[in-house]
Coordinates of C-alpha atoms in Angstrom, one line a residue:
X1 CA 0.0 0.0 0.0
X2 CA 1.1 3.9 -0.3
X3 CA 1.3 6.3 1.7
X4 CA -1.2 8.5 0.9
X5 CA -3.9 6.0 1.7
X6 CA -2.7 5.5 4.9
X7 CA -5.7 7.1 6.6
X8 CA -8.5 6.2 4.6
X9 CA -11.8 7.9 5.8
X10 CA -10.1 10.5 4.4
X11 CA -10.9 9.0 0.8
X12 CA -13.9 8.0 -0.6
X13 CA -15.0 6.2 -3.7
X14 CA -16.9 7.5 -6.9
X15 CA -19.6 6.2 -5.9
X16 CA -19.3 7.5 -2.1
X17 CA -18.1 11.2 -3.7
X18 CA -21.9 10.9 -5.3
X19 CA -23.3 10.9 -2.3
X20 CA -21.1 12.8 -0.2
X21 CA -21.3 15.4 -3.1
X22 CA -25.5 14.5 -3.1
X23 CA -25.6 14.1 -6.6
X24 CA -28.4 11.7 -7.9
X25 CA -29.4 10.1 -10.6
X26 CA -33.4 10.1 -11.2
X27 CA -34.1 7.0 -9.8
X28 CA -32.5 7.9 -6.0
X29 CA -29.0 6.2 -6.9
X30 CA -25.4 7.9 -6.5
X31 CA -24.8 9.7 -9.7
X32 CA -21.2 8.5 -10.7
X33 CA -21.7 10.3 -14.1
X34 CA -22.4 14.0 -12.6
X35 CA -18.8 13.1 -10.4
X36 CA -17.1 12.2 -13.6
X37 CA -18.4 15.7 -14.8
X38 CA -17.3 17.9 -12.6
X39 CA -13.9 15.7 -12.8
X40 CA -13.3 16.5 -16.4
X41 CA -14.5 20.4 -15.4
X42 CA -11.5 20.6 -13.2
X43 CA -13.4 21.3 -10.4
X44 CA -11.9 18.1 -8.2
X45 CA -9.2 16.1 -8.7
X46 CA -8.9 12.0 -8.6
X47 CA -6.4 9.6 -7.9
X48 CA -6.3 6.5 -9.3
X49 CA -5.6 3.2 -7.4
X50 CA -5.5 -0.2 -8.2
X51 CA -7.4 0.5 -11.0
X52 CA -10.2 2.6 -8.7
X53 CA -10.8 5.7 -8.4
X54 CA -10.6 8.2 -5.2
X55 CA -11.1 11.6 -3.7
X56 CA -10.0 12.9 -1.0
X57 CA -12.6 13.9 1.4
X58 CA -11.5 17.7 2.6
X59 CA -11.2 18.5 -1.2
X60 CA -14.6 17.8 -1.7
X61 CA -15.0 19.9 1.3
X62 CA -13.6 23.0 -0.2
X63 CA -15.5 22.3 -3.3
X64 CA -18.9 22.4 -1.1
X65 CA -17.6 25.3 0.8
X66 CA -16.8 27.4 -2.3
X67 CA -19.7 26.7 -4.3
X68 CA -22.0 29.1 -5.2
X69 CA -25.2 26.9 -4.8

């Protein structure tokens, strides 16, 4: 493992980012589509692991703190 996931509540999924993020889709499930959106927007960054993708949870923090919505 590296270091950077050492402590990993601090990193969540696509799927978990959905619904940290409370993006949907229309039928109530995490949106994974809207977090690969605002991915290629530049508004958060991913890593990639083992073939997975993560975010890091006090990014998506800022990003909810600095939004305009």
């Amino acid at each position: 493992s590296t270091l950077i996931f050492e402590n990993l509540s601090e990193w969540l999924t696509t799927a978990e980012t959905a619904t940290y993020l409370r993006k949907f889709s229309p039928e109530g499930k995490p949106s994974v589509n809207a977090v690969h959106k605002l991915v290629s927007q530049g508004k958060i960054r991913r890593r990639k692991f083992s073939g997975r993708l993560y975010f890091k949870k006090n990014e998506l923090d800022y990003l909810i703190e600095t939004s305009e919505a």
